[in-house]
Short mmCIF file of C-alpha atoms in Angstrom, two decimals:
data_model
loop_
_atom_site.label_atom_id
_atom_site.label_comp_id
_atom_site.label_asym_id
_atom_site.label_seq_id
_atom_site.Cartn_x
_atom_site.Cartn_y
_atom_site.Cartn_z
CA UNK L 1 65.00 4.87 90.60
CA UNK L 2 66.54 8.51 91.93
CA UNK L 3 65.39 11.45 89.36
CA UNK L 4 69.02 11.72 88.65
CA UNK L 5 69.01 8.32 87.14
CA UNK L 6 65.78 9.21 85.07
CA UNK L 7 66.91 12.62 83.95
CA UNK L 8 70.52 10.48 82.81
CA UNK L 9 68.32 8.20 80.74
CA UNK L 10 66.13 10.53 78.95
CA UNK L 11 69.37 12.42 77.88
CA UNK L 12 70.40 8.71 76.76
CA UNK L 13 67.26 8.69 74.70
CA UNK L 14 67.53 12.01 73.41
CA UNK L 15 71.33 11.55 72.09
CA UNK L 16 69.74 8.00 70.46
CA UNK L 17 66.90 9.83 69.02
CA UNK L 18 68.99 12.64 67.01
CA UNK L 19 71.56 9.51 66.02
CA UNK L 20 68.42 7.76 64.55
CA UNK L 21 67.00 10.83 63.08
CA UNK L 22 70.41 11.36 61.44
CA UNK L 23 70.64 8.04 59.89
CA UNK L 24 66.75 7.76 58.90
CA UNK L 25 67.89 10.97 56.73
CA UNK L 26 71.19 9.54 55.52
CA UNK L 27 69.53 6.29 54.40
CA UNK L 28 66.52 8.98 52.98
CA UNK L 29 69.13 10.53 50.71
CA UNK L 30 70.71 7.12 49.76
CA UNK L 31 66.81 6.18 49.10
CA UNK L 32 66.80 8.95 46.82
CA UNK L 33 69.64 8.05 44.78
CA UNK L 34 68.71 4.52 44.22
CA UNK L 35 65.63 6.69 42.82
CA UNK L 36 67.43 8.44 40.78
CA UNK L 37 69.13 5.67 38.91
CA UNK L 38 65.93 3.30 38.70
CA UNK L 39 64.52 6.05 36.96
CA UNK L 40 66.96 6.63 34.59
CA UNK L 41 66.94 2.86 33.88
CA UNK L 42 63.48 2.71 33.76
CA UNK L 43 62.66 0.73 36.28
CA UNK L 44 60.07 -0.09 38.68
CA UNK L 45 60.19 1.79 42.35
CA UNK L 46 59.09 -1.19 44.65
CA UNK L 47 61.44 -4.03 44.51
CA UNK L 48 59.22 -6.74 46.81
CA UNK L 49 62.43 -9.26 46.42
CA UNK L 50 64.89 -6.74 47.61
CA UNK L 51 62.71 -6.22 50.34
CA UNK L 52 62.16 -9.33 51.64
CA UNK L 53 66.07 -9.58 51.61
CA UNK L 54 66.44 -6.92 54.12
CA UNK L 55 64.07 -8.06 56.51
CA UNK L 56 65.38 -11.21 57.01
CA UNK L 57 68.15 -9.41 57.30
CA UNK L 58 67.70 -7.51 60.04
CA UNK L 59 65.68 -10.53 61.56
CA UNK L 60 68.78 -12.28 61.92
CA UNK L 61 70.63 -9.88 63.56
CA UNK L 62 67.79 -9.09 66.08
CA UNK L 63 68.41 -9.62 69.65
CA UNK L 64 65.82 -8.24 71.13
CA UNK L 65 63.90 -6.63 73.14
CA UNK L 66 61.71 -6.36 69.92
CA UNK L 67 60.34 -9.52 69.00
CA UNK L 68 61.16 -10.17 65.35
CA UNK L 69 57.25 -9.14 64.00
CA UNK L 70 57.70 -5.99 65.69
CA UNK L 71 61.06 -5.10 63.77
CA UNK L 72 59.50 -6.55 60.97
CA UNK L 73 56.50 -3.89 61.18
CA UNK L 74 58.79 -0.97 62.09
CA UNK L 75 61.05 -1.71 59.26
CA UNK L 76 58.60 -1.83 56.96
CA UNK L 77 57.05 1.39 57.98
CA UNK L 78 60.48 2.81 57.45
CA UNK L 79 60.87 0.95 53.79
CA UNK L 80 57.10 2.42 52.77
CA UNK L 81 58.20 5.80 53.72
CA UNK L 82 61.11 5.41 51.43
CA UNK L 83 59.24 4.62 48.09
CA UNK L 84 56.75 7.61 48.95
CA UNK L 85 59.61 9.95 49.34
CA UNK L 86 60.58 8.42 46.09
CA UNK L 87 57.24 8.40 44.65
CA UNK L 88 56.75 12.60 45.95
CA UNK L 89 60.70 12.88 44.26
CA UNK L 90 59.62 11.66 41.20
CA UNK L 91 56.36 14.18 40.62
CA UNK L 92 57.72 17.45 42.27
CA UNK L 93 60.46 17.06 39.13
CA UNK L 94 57.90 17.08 36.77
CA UNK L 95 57.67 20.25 34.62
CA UNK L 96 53.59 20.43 35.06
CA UNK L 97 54.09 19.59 38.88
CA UNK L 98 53.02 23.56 40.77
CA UNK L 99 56.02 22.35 43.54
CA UNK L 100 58.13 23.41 40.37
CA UNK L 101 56.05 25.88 38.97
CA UNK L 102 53.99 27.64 41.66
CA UNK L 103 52.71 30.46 39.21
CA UNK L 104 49.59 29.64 36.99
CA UNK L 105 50.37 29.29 33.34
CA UNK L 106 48.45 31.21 31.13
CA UNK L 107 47.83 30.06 27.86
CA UNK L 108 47.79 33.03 25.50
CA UNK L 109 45.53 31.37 22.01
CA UNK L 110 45.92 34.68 19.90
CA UNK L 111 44.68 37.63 22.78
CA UNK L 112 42.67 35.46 24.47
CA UNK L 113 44.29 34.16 27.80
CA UNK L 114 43.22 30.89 29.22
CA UNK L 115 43.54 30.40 32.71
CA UNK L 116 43.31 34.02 33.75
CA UNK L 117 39.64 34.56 33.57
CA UNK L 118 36.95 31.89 32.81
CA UNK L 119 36.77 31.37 29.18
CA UNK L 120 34.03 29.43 26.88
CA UNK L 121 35.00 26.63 23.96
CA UNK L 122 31.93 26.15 22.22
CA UNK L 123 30.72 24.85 18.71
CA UNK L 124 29.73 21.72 16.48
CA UNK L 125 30.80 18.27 17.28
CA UNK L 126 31.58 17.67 13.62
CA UNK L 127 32.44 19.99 11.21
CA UNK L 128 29.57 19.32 8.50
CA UNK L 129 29.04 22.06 6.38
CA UNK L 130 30.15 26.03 5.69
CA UNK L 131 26.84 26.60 6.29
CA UNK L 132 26.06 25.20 9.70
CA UNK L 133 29.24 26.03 11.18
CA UNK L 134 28.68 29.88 10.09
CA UNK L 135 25.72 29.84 12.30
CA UNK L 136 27.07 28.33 14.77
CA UNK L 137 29.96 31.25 14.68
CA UNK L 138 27.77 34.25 14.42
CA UNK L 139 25.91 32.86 16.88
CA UNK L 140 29.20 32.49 19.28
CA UNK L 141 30.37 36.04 18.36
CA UNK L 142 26.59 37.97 19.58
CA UNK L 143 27.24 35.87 23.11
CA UNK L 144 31.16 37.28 23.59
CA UNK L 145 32.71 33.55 22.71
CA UNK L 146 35.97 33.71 20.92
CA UNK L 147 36.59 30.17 20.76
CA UNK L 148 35.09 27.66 18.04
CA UNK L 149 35.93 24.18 18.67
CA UNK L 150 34.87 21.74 15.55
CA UNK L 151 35.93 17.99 14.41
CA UNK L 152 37.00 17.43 11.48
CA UNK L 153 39.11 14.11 12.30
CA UNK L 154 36.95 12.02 14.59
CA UNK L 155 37.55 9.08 15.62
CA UNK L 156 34.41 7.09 16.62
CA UNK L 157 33.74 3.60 18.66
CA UNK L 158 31.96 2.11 15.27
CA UNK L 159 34.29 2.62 12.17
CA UNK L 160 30.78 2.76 10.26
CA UNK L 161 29.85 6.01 12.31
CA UNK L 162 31.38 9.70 10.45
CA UNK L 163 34.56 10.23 10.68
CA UNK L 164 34.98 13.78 9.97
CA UNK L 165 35.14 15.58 6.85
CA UNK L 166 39.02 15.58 7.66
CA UNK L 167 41.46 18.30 5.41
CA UNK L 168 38.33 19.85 4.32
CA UNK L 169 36.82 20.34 7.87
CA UNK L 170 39.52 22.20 9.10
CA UNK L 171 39.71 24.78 5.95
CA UNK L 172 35.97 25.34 6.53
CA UNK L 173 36.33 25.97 10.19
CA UNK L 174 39.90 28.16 9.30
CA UNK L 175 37.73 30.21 6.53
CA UNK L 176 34.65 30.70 8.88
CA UNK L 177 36.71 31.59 12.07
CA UNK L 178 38.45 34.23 9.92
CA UNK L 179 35.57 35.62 8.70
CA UNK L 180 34.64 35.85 12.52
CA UNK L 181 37.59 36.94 14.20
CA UNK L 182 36.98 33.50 16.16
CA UNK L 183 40.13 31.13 17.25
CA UNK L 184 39.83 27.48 16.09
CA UNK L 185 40.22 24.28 18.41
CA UNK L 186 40.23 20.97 16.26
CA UNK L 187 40.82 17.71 17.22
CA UNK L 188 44.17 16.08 15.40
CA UNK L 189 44.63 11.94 15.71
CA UNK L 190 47.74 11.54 13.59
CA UNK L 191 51.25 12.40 14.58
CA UNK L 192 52.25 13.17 10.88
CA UNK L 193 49.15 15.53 10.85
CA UNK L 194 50.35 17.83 13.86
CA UNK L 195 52.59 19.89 11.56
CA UNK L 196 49.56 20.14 8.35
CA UNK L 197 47.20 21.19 11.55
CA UNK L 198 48.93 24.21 12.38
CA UNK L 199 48.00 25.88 9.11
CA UNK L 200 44.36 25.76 10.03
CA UNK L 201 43.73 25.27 13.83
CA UNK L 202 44.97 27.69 17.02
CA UNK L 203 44.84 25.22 19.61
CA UNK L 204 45.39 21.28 18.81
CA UNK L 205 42.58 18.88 20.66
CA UNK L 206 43.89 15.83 21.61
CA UNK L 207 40.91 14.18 22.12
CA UNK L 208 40.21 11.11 25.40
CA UNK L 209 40.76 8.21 23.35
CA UNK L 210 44.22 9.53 22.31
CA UNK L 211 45.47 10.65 25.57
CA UNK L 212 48.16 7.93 25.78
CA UNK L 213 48.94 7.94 22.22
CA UNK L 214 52.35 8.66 22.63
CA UNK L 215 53.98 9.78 19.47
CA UNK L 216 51.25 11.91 18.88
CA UNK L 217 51.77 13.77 22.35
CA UNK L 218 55.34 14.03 21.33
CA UNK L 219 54.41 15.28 18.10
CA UNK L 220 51.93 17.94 19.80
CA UNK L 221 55.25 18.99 22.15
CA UNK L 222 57.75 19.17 18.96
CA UNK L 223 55.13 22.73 18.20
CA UNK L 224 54.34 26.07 19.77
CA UNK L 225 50.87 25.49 18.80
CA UNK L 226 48.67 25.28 22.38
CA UNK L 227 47.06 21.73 22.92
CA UNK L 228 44.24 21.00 25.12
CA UNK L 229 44.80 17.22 26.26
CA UNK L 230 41.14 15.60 27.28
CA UNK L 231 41.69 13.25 29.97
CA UNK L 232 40.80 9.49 28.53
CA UNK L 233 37.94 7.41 29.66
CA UNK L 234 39.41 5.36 32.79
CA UNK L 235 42.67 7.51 32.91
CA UNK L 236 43.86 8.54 36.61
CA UNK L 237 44.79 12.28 37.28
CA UNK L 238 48.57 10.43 37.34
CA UNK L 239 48.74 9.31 34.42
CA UNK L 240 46.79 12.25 32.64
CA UNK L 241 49.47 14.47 34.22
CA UNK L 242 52.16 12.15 32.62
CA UNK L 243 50.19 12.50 29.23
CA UNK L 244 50.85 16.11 30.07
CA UNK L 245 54.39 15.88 30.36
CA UNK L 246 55.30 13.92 27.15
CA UNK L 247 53.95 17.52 25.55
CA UNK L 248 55.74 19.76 28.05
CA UNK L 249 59.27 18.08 28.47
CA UNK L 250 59.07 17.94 24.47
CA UNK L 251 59.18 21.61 24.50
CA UNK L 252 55.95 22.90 24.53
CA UNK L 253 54.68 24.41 27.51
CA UNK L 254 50.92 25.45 26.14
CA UNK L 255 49.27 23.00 27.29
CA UNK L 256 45.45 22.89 28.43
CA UNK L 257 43.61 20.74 30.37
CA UNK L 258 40.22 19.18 30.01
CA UNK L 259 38.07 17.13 32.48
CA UNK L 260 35.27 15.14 30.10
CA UNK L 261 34.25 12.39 32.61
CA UNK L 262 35.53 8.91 32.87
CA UNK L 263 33.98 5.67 32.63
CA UNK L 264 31.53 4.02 35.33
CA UNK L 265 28.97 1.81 35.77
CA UNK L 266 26.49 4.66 35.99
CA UNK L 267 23.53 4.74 32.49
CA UNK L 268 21.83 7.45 33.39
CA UNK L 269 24.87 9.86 31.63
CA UNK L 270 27.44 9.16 29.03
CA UNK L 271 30.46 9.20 31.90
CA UNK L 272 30.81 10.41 35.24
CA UNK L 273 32.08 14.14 35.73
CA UNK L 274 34.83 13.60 38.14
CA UNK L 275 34.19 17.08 39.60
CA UNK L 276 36.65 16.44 42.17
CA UNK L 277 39.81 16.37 39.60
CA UNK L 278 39.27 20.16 38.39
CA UNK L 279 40.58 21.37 42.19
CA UNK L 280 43.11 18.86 42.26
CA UNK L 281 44.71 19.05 38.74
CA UNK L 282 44.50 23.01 39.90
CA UNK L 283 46.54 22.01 43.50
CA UNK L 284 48.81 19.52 41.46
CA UNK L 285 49.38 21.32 38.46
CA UNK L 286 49.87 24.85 36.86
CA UNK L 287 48.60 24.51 33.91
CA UNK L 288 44.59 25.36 32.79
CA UNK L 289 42.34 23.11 33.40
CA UNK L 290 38.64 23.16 31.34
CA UNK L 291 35.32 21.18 32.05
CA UNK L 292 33.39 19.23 28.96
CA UNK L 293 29.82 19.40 29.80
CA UNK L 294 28.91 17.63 26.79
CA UNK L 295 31.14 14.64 26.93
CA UNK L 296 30.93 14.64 30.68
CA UNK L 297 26.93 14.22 30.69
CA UNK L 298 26.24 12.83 27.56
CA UNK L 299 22.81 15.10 27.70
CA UNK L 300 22.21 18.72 27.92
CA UNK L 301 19.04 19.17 29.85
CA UNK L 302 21.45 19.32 32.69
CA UNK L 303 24.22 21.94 31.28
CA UNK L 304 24.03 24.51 33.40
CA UNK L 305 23.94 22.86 36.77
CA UNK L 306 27.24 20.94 35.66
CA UNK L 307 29.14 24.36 34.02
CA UNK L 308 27.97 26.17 37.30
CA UNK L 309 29.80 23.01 39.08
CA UNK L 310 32.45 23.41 37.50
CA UNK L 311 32.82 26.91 37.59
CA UNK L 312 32.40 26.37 41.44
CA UNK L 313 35.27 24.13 41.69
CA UNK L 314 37.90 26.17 39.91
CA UNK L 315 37.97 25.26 36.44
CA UNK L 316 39.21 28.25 33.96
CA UNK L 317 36.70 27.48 31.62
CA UNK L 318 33.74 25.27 29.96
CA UNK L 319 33.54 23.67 26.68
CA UNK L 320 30.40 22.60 24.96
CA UNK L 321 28.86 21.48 21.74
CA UNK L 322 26.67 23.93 19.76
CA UNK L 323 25.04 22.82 16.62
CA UNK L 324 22.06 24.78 14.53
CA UNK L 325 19.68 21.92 14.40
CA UNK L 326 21.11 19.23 16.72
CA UNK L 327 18.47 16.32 16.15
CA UNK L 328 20.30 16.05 12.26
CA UNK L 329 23.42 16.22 13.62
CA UNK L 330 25.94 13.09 11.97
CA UNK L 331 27.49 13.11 15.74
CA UNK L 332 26.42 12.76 19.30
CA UNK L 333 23.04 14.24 18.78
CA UNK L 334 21.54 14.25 22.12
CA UNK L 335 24.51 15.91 23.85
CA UNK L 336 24.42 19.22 21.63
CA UNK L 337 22.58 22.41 22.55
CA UNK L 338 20.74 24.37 19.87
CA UNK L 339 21.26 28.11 19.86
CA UNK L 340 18.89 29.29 22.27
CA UNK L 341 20.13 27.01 24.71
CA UNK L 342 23.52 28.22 24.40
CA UNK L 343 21.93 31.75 24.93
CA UNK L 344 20.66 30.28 27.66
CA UNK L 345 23.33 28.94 28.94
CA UNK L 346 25.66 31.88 28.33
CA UNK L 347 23.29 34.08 30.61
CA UNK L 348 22.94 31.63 33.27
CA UNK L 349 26.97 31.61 34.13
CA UNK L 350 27.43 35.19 32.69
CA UNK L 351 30.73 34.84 31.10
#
């Protein structure tokens, strides 16, 4: 073979290789489309039926050189590439995706700005008394905290565990943060209570086991009210991002993030801290994301090294549990600091 007749069928191969390039980007944008509407429809992406369809197909028409497993292979490399573009389509439209919001949102709770500078969400598990959460308060205020988190609805695993002091546990923690100049983060588990809550709380918790309720996320996104949105106990970071997005695309942008471990088959801690979320909800996502030491560990001799972790990997803030006396606490007893380990705490990550 002369050079000449080389050189002619490289440029053969080159004219073939921008016609298939062409075409892989035409059929690309018809992929998209078909997107489109199964979305709309709700529908599934991956259609194995329709796929099977168009490989024997395009086996039947094959003549060669490819043998008909090889065309089979290629094809369904190019049919796998299709549904990811899809797939990538589907979360860069997403309001809470950072492709289509590359800024940070900062969630302004009264003058305090979350996801600016590294904030702390501390305070009682349950709301209990006036008295105990007005310790807990004055206690926040000498260490610079300006957030008081409290339950006053809780829903437990055992329905014979405390539920909350409910109405009455908010109005304590409303009176009590006033009297503080503190801002209040509650945890609300009833759609028809979102609109009651915002006469008493600042933020609205929705709490793990209520990530995928879904008329109360579109209850929390029908307010201006901020909501922090705790990822739930064996949720991906997919579908805690779509949790997300039933607040967001229901108007409400203020939306907060928390990390609070999910569910393995380790004992030695009440969940597993997926430390590796905080820098990828922060990559995928604009909005604020927050690490629950408490929940996370289900302990606190090992607070600090966890809020330093998290710290370390990005997130905009910590939450914890503070109560005065926490061995006669009605909730989670042996996950709550008392208040010189909060001190402690506090001056170990100097917030």
């Amino acid at each position: 073979m002369s050079n000449q007749e080389l050189e002619e069928l490289r440029s053969r191969l080159d004219t073939i290789n921008l016609k298939l390039l062409e075409l892989l980007n035409e059929r690309a944008e018809i992929v998209q489309q078909i997107g489109h509407l199964k979305t709309k429809q709700g529908m599934v992406k991956f259609d194995p039926v329709r796929e099977r369809e168009m490989l024997n197909e395009l086996v039947k028409h094959n003549r060669g050189p490819f043998d008909d497993n090889t065309i089979r292979h290629l094809f369904k490399q190019i049919f796998k590439a299709s549904l990811e573009l899809q797939e990538e389509n589907k979360n860069n439209q997403l309001l809470v995706s950072r492709k289509r919001h590359p800024e940070d949102t900062i969630v302004m709770v009264g003058d305090v700005p979350i996801g600016k500078a590294p904030v702390m969400i501390a305070g009682p598990c349950s709301v209990e008394s006036e008295e105990q959460v007005n310790t807990v308060a004055k206690a926040l205020v000498e260490q610079g905290v300006k957030l008081i988190r409290g339950g006053a609805f809780k829903p437990r695993t055992s329905p014979y565990d405390f539920q909350g002091l409910g109405i009455e546990g908010l109005k304590i923690l409303r009176r009590v943060a006033d009297r503080y100049g503190l801002k209040v983060v509650s945890e609300i588990v009833n759609p028809s209570d979102i609109e009651m809550a915002t006469q008493y709380v600042d933020v609205i918790q929705i709490g793990a086991r209520n990530m995928q309720n879904f008329e109360l996320l579109k209850a929390a996104g029908q307010v201006k009210t901020p909501v922090l949105l705790k990822r739930g106990l064996a949720a991906t970071i997919e579908e805690f991002l779509f949790a997300a997005e039933y607040i967001v695309s229901r108007g409400n942008s203020q939306v907060i993030l928390v990390e609070r471990g999910i569910r393995t088959y380790e004992k030695w801690t009440r969940n597993t801290l997926d430390i590796l979320a905080v820098p990828i909800l922060k990559q995928e996502s604009h909005l604020p994301v927050l690490v629950d030491i408490s929940h996370s560990a289900g302990r606190k001799d090992i607070a600090i090294p966890i809020a330093k972790a998290a710290l370390a990997a990005g997130a905009d803030g910590i939450m914890v549990e503070v109560h005065p006396d926490p061995a006669v606490a009605l909730s989670d007893a042996n996950q709550q600091l008392n208040l010189d380990e909060f001190t402690k705490l506090m001056s170990a990550l100097q917030l």
